[in-house]
Short mmCIF file of C-alpha atoms and ligand atoms in Angstrom, two decimals:
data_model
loop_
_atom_site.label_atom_id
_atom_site.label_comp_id
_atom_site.label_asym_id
_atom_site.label_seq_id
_atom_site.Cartn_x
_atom_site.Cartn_y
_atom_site.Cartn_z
CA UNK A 98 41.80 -16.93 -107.41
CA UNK A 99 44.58 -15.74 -105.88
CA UNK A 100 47.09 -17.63 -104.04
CA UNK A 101 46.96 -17.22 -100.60
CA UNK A 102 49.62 -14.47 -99.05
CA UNK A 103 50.66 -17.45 -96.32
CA UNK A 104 51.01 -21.10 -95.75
CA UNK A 105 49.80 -20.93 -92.46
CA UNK A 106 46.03 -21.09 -91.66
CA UNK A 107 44.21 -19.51 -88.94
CA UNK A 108 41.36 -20.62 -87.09
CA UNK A 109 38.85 -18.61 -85.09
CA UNK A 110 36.22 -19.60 -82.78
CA UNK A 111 32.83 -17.69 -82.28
CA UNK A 112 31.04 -15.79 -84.76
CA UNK A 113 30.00 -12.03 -82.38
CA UNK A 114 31.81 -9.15 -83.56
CA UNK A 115 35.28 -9.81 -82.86
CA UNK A 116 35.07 -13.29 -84.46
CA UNK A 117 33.43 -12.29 -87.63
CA UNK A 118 35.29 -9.16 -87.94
CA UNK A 119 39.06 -11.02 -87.83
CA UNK A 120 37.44 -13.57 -90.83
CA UNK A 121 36.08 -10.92 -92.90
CA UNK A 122 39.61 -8.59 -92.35
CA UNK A 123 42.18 -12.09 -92.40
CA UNK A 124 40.32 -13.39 -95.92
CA UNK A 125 40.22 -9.64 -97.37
CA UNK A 126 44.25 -10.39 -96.91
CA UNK A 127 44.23 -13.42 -98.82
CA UNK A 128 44.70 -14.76 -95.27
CA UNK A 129 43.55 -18.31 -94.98
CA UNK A 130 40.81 -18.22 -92.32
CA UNK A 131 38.05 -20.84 -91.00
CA UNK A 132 35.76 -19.48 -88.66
CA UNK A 133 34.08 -22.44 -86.59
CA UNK A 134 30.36 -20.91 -84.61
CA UNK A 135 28.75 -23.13 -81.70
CA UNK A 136 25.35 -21.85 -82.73
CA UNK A 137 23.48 -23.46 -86.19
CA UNK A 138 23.94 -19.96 -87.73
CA UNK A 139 24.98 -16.13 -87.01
CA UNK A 140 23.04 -14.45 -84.59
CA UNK A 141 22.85 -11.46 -82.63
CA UNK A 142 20.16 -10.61 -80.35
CA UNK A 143 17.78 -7.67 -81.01
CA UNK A 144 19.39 -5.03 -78.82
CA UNK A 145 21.28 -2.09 -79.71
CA UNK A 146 25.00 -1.12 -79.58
CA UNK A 147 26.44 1.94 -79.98
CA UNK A 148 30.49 2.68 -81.48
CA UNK A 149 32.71 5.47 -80.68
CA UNK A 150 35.28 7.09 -82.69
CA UNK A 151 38.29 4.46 -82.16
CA UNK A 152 35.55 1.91 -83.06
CA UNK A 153 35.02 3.70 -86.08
CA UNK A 154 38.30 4.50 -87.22
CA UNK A 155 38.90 0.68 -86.76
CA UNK A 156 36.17 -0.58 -88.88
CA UNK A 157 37.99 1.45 -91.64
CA UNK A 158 41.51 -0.10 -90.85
CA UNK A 159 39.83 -3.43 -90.70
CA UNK A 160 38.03 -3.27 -93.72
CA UNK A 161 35.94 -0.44 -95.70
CA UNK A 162 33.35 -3.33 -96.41
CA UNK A 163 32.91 -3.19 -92.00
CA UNK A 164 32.84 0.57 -91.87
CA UNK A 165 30.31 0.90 -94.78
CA UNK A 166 27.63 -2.23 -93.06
CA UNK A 167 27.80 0.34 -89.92
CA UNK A 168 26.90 3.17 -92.16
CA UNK A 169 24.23 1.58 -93.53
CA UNK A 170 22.89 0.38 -90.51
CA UNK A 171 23.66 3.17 -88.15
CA UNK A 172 21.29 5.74 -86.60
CA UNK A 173 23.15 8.54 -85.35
CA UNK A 174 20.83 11.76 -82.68
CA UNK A 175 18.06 12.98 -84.91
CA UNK A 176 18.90 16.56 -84.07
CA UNK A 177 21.58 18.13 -86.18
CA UNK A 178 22.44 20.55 -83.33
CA UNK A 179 23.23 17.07 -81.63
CA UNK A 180 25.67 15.49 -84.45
CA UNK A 181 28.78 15.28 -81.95
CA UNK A 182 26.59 14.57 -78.25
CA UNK A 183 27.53 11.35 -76.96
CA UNK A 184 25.10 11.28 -74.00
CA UNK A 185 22.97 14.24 -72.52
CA UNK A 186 23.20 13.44 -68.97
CA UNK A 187 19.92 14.21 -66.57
CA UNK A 188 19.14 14.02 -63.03
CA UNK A 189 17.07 10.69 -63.31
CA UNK A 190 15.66 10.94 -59.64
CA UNK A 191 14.70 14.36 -60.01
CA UNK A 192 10.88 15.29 -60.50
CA UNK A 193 12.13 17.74 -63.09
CA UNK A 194 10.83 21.46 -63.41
CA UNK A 195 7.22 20.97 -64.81
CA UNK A 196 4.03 19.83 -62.89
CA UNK A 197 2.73 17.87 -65.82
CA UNK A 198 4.18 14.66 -66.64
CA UNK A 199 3.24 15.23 -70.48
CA UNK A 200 5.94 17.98 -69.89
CA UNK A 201 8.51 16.52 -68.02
CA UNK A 202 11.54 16.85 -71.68
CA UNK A 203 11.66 19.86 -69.23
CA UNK A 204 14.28 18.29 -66.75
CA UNK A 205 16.72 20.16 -67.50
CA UNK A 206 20.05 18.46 -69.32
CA UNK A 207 22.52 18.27 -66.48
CA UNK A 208 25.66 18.07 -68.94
CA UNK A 209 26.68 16.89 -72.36
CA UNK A 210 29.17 14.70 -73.06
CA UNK A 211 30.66 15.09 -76.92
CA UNK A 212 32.82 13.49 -79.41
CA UNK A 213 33.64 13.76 -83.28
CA UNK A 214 31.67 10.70 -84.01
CA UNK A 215 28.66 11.69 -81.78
CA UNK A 216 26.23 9.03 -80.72
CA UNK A 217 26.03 6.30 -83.64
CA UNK A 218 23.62 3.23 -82.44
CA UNK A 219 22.85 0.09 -84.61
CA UNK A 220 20.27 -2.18 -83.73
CA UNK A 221 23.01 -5.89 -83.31
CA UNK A 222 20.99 -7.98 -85.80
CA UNK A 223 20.74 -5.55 -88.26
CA UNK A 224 24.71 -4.82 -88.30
CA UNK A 225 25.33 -8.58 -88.06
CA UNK A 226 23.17 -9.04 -91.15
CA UNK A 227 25.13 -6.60 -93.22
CA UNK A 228 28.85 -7.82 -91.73
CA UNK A 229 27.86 -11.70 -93.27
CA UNK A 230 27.30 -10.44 -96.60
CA UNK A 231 31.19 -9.99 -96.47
CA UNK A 232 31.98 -13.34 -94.87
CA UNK A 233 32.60 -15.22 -97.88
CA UNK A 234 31.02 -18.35 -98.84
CA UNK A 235 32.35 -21.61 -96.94
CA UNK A 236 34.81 -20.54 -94.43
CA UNK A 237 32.42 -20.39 -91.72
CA UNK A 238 31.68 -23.45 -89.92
CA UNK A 239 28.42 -24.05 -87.59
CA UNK A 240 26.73 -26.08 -84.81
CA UNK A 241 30.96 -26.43 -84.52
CA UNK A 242 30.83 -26.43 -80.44
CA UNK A 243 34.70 -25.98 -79.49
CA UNK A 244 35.95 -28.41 -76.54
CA UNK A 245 39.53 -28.59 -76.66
CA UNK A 246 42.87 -27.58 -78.57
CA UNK A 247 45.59 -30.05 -78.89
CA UNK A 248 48.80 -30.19 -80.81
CA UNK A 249 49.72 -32.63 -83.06
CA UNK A 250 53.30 -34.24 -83.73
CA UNK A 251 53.98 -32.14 -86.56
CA UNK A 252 52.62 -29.06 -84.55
CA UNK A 253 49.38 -28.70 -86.08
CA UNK A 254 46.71 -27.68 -83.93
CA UNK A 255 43.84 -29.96 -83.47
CA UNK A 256 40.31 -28.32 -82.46
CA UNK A 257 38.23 -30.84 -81.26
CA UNK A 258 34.28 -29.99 -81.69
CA UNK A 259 31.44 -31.31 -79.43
CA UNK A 260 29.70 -33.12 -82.21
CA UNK A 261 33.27 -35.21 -82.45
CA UNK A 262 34.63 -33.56 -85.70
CA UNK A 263 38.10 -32.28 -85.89
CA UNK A 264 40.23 -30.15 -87.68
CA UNK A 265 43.19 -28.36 -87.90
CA UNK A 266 44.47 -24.87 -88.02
CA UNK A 267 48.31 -23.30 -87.33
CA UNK A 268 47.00 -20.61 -85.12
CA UNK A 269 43.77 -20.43 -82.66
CA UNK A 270 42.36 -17.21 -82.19
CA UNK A 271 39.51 -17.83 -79.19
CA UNK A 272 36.67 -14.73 -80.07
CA UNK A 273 34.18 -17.21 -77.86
CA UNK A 274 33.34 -14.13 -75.76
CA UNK A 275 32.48 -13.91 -72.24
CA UNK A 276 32.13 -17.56 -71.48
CA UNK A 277 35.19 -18.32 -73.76
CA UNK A 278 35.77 -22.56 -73.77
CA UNK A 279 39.38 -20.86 -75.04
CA UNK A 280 40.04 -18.77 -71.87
CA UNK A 281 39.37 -21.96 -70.08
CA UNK A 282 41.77 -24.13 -72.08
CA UNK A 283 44.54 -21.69 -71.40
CA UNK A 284 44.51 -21.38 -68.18
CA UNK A 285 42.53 -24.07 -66.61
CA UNK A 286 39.26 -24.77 -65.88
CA UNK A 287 39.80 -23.84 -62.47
CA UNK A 288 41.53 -20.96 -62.64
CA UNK A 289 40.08 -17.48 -60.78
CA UNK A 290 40.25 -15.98 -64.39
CA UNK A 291 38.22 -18.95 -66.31
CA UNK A 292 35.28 -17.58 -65.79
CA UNK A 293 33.66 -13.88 -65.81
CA UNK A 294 32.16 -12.38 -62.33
CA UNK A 295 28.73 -10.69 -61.34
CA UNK A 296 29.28 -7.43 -61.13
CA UNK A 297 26.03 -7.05 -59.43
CA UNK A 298 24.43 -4.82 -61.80
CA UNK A 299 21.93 -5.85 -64.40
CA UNK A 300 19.64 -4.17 -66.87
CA UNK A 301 16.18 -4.27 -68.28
CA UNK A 302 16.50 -3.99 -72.08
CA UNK A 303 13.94 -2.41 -73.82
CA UNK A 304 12.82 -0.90 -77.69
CA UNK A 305 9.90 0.97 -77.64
CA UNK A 306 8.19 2.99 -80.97
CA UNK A 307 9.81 6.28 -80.96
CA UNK A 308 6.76 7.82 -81.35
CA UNK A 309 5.58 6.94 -77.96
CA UNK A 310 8.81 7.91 -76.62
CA UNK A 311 8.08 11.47 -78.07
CA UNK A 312 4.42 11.37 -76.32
CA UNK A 313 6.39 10.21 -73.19
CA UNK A 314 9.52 12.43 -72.68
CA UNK A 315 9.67 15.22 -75.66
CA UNK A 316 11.24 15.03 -78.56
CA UNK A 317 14.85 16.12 -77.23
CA UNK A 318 15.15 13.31 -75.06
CA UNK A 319 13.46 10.80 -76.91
CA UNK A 320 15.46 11.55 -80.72
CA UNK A 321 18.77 12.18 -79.29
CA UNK A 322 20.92 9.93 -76.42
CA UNK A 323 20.57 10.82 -72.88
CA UNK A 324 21.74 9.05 -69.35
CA UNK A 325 19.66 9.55 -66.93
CA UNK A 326 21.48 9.18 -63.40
CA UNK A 327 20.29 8.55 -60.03
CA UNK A 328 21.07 6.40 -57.24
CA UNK A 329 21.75 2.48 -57.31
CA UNK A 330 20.51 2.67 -60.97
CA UNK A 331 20.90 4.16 -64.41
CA UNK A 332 18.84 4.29 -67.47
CA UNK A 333 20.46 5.12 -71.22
CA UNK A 334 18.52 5.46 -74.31
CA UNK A 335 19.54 6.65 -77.90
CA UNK A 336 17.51 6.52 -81.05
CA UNK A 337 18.17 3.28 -83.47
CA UNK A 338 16.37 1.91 -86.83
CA UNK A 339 16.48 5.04 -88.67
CA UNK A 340 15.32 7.07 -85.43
CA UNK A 341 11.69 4.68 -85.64
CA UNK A 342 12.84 3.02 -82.25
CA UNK A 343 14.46 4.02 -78.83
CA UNK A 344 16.51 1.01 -77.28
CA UNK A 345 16.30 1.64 -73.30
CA UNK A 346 18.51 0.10 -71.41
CA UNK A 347 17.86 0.40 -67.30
CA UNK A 348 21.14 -0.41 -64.83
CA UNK A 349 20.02 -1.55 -61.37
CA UNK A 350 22.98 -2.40 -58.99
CA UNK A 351 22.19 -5.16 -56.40
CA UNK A 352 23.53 -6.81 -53.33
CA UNK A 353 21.90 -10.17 -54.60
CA UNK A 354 24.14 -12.84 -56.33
CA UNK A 355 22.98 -13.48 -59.89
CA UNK A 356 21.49 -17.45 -59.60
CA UNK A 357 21.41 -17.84 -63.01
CA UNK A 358 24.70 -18.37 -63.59
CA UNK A 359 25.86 -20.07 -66.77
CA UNK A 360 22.88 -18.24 -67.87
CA UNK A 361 23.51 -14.11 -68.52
CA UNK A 362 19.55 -13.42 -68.92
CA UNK A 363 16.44 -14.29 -67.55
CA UNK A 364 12.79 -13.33 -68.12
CA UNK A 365 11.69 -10.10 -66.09
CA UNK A 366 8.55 -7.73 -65.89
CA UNK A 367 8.30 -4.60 -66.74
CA UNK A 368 6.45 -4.59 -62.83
CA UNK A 369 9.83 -5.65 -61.73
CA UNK A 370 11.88 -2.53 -63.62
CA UNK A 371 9.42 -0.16 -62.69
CA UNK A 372 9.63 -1.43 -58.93
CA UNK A 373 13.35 -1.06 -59.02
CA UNK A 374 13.60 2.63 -60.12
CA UNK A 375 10.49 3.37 -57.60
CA UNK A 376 11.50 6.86 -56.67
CA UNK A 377 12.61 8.11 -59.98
CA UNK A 378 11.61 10.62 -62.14
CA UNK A 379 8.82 11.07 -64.57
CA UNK A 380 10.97 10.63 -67.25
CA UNK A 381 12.74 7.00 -66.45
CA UNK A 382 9.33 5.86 -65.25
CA UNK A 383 6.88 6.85 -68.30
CA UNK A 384 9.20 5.35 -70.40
CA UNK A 385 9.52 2.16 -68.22
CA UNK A 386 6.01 2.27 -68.76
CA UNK A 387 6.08 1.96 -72.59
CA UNK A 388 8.16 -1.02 -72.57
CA UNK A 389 6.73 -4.58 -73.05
CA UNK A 390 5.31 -6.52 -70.44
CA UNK A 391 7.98 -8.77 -70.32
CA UNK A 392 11.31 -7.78 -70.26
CA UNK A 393 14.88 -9.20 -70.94
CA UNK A 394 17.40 -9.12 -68.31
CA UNK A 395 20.90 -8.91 -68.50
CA UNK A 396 23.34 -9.93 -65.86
CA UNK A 397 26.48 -7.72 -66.30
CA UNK A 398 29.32 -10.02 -65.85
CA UNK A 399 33.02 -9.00 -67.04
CA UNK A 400 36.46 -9.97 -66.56
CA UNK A 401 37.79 -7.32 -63.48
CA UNK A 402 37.43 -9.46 -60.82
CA UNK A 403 40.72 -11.69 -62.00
CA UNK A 404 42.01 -10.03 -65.30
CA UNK A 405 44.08 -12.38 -67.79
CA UNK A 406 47.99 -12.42 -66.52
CA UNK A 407 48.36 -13.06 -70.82
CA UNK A 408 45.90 -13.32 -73.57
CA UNK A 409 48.17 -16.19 -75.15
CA UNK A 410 50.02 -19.56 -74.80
CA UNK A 411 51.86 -20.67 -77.52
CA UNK A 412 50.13 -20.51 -80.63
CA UNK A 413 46.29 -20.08 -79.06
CA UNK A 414 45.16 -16.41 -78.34
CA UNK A 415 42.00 -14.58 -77.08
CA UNK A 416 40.24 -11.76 -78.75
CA UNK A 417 37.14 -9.59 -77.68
CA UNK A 418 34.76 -10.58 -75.02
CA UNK A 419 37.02 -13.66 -74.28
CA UNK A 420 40.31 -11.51 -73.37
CA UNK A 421 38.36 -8.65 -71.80
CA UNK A 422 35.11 -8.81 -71.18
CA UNK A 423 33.59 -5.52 -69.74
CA UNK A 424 30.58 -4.06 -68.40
CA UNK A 425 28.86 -1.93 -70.87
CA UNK A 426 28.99 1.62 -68.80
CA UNK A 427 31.57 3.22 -71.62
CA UNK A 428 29.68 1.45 -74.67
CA UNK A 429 33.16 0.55 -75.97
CA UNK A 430 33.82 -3.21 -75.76
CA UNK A 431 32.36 -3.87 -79.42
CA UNK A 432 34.64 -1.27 -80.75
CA UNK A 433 37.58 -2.78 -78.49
CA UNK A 434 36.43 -5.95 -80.10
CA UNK A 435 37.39 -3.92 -83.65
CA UNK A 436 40.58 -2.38 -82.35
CA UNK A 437 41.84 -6.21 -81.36
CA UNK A 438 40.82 -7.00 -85.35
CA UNK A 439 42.82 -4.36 -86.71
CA UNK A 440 45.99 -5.35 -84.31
CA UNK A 441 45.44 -8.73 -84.75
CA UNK A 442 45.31 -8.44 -89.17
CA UNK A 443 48.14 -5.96 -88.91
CA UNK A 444 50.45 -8.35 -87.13
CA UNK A 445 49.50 -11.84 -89.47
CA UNK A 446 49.66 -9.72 -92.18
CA UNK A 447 53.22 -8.81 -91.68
CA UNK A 448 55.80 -10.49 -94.60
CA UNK A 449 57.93 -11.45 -92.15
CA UNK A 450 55.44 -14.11 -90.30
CA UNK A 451 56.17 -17.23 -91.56
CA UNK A 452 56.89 -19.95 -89.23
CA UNK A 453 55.27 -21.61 -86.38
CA UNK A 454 57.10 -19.71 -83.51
CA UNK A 455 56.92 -16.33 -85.76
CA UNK A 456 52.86 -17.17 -84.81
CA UNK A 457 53.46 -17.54 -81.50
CA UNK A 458 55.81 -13.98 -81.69
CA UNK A 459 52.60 -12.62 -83.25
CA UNK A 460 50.16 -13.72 -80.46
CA UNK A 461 53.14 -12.87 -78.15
CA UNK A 462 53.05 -9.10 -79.06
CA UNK A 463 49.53 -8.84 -79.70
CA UNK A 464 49.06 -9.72 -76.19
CA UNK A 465 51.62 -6.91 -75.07
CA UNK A 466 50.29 -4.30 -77.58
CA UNK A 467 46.58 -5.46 -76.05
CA UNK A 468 46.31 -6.27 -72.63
CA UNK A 469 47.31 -2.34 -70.38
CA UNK A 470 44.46 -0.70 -72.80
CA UNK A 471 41.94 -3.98 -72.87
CA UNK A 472 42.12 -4.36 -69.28
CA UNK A 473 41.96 -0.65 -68.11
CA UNK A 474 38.24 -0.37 -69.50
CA UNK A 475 37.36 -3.54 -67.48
CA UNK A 476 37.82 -1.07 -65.00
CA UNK A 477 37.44 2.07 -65.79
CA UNK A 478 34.24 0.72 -66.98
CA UNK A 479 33.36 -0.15 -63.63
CA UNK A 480 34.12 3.85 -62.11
CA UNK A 481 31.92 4.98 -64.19
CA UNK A 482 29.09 3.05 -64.26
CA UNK A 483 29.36 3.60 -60.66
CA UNK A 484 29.41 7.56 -61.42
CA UNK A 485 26.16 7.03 -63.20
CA UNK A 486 24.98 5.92 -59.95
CA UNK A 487 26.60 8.59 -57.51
CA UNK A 488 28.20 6.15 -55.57
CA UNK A 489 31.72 6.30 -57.19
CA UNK A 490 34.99 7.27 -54.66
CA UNK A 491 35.92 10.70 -54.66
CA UNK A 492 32.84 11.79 -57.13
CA UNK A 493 29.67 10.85 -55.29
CA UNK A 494 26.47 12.98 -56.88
CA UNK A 495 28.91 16.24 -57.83
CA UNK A 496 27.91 16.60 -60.92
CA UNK A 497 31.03 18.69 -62.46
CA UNK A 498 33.14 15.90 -60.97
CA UNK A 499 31.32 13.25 -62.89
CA UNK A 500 31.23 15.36 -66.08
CA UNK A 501 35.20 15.18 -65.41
CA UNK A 502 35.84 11.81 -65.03
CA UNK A 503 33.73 10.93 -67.81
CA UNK A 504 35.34 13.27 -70.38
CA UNK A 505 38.69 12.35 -68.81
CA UNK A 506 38.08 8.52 -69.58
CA UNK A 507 36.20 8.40 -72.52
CA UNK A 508 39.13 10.62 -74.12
CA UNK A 509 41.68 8.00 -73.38
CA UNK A 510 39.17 5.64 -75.67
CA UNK A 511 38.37 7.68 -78.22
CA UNK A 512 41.83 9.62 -78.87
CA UNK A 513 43.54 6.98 -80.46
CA UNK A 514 45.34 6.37 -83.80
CA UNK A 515 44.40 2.79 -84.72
CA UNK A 516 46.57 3.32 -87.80
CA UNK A 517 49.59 4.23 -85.12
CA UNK A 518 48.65 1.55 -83.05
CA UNK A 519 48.91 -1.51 -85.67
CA UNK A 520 52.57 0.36 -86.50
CA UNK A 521 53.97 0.32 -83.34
CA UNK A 522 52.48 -3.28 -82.83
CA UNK A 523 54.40 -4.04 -85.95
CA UNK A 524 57.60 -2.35 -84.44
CA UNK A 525 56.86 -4.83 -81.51
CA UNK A 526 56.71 -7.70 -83.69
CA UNK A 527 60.21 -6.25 -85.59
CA UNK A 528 61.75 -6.95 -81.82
CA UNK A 529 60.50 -10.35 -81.32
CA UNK A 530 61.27 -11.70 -84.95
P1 FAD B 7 30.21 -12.54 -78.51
O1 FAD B 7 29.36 -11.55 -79.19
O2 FAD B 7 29.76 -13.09 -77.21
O3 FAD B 7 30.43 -13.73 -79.54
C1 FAD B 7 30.98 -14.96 -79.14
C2 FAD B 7 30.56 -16.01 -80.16
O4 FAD B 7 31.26 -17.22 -79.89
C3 FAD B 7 29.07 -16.34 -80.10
O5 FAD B 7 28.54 -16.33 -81.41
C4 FAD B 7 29.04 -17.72 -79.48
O6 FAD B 7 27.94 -18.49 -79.92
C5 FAD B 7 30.36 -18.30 -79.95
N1 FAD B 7 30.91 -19.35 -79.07
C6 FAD B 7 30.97 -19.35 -77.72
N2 FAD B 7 31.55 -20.46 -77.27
C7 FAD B 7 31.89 -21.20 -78.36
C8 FAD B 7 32.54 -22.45 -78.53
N3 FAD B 7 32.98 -23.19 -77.50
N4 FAD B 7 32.71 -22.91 -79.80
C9 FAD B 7 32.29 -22.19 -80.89
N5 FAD B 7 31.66 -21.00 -80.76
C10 FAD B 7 31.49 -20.50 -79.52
N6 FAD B 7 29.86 -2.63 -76.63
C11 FAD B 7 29.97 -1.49 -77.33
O7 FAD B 7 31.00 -1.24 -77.99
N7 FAD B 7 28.94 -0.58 -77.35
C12 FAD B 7 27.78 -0.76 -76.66
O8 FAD B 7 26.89 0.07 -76.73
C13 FAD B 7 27.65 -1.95 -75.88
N8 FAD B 7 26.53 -2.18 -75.17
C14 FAD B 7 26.45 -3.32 -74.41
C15 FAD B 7 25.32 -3.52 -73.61
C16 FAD B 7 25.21 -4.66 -72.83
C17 FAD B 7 24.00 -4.84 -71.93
C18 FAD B 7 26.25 -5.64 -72.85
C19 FAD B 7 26.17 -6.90 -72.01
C20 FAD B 7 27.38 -5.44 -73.64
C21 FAD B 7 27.49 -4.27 -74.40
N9 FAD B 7 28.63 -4.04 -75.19
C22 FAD B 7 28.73 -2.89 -75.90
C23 FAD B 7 29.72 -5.02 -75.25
C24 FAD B 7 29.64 -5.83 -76.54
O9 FAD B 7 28.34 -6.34 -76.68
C25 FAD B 7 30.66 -6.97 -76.52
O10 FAD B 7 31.92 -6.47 -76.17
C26 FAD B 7 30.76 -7.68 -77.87
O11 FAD B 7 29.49 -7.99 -78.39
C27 FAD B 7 31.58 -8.94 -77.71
O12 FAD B 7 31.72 -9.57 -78.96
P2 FAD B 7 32.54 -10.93 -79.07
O13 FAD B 7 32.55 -11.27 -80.51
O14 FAD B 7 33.83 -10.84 -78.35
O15 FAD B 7 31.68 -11.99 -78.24
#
């Protein structure tokens, strides 16, 4: 074996993408890692996620092992004159051109929004599967339930686990996502920005047979991605398993406050979903239809409300879902989950990181390299999943407005060099050492 590049050892918390991501890249560079999970093994839940270009390119900077799982797992639009169409966007409230609901694929396709990676879903479990083949045998840790971080004498950092095991690590890095028992630590339990907010949207999540979808919608709409708009709600779907199932996932925005709160899901009806887009077109509703009779919701909760003034103290830092949780309206907070991997690795990785306060330069710099991009898609997030909706400022139902801000936004994601951005973090880090 070889010896390990440093004498400092990291630990991370949580076991979602960002967590297992930073352990597979950190060991890859003979990095000594320990990744501790709350839960008695990896999971993800059935649903599908979709990565766009930056997310892509950072899976390669991460690790080549990452980028290949997503290849193997990843169901890009079925038609080849669709390759580079992010979302075909459709007037969801409209009854569409045809009189026959059979023929409704008809609606015509508002606008298409492009990019060079196209539209690449993966079904969560299925990725997750392939991304622990590359966690290597005994550095993960489970039913390890994190409570609190001390430091010891010697300036070791104790993690203290609910079952009432320690252990000790140099360096925390908190990838406990949305409800991150890190985030809290750092800046109190109390603290506006402990906890996510409602941000009074949630969605149905659905996978129904593709061939169904076909019968449903038309091929065109059911094999490649489309967003269908309307007002107070929102329905995306895009092809994933090999193009043998569309995930649908249904926005509705609400007054209401969510009561389930810790709890991001709850049991609903398909009765319910099909109640709340009452109105819409024959598209949105017969594929409501198709989807089971009971339905997962999901609360969308993020971090916008009261964004992080730092996403580390000392020698503990945030990563993913934990720093920045967003709403899902710009499908990028996985792939931001990657892009804080590849940062993160780059900056450990450096030669120069030795020490205990060259850790806490690290953490310093990743937070200043991290938090302007991180924290703009909170929000930008938030514009445009209310342009999916018509209700954004300034936009409203214009169509070639919303086409604008869309492209405008999503190129500030996507045109990135994640190779760039780990140098001029390392620049950073040059300062600070
Ligand atoms: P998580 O996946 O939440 O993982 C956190 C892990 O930490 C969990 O395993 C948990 O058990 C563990 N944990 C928590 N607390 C503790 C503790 N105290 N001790 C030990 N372990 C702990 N992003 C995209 O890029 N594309 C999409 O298409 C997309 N679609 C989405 C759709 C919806 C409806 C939602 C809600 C989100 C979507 N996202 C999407 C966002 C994406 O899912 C998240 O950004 C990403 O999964 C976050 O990963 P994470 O590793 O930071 O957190």
């Amino acid at each position: 074996m070889t010896a390990p590049k440093k004498d400092f050892h990291v630990a991370v918390v949580g076991g979602g993408i960002a967590g297992v991501t930073l352990a597979i890249t950190l060991h890859d560079r003979n990095i000594p890692v320990t990744l501790y999970e709350q839960a008695h093994a990896f999971g993800e839940v059935g649903a599908g996620v979709s990565f766009g270009p930056n997310a892509v390119a950072a899976m390669k900077t991460c690790h080549q092992g990452i980028f290949e799982a997503f290849e193997k797992v990843c169901t890009r639009n079925m038609w080849s004159s669709k390759q580079n169409v992010w979302f075909d966007y459709l007037d969801g409230h409209s009854m569409g051109t045809s009189t026959s609901a059979q023929n409704s694929s008809r609606q015509e396709i508002a606008f298409t929004i492009s990019n060079s990676t196209g539209q690449t879903g993966v079904h969560r479990a299925h990725f997750l599967d392939e991304l622990i083949r590359l966690v290597p045998e005994g550095i993960s840790h489970f039913n390890k339930r994190l409570n609190d971080v001390t430091e010891r004498e010697d300036g070791k950092l104790v993690l203290k686990f609910a079952d009432g095991s320690e252990d000790v690590a140099d360096v925390v890095i908190g990838c406990d996502g949305i409800k991150s028992r890190v985030r809290q630590l750092m800046v109190g339990e109390d603290h506006p920005s402990a906890n996510p907010t409602y941000t009074h949207k949630y969605a149905y999540r659905g996978l129904i047979p593709m061939d169904k979808a076909i019968e449903a919608v038309g091929e065109e709409l059911a094999s490649n991605s489309c967003m269908h708009m309307g007002p107070g709600g929102h329905m995306l779907t895009f092809p994933v398993n090999q193009g043998k199932t569309l995930n649908i996932v249904a926005f509705h925005t609400t007054p209401d406050e969510w009561a389930d709160y810790p709890r991001l899901t709850r049991q609903g009806t398909r009765e319910e979903a099909l109640r709340d887009f009452d109105g819409y077109g024959p598209n949105v509703i017969n594929l409501l239809k198709l989807t089971d009779e009971e339905l997962n919701v999901w609360a969308i909760f993020d971090l916008g409300e009261h964004p992080l003034s730092t996403f580390s103290k000392g020698r503990v830092c945030l990563s993913g879902d934990a720093a920045h949780a967003t709403s899902p309206h710009h499908g990028a907070g996985a792939g931001f989950c990657l892009e804080d991997t590849a940062v993160l690795a780059a900056l450990l990785e450096d030669d120069r990181v030795k020490t205990h306060k060259d850790l806490e330069h690290v953490l310093d710099t990743f937070d200043f390299c991290r938090r302007e991009r991180t924290q703009w898609l909170v929000q930008s997030s938030r514009i445009v999943g209310d342009c999916y909706e018509w209700q954004a400022e300034g936009v409203g139902r214009d169509f070639q407005k919303i086409e604008e801000a869309i492209n405008y936004r999503n190129g500030i994601i996507a045109n990135v060099d994640i190779n760039q951005m780990c140098e001029d973090a390392r620049q950073q880090l040059a300062q600070r050492l």
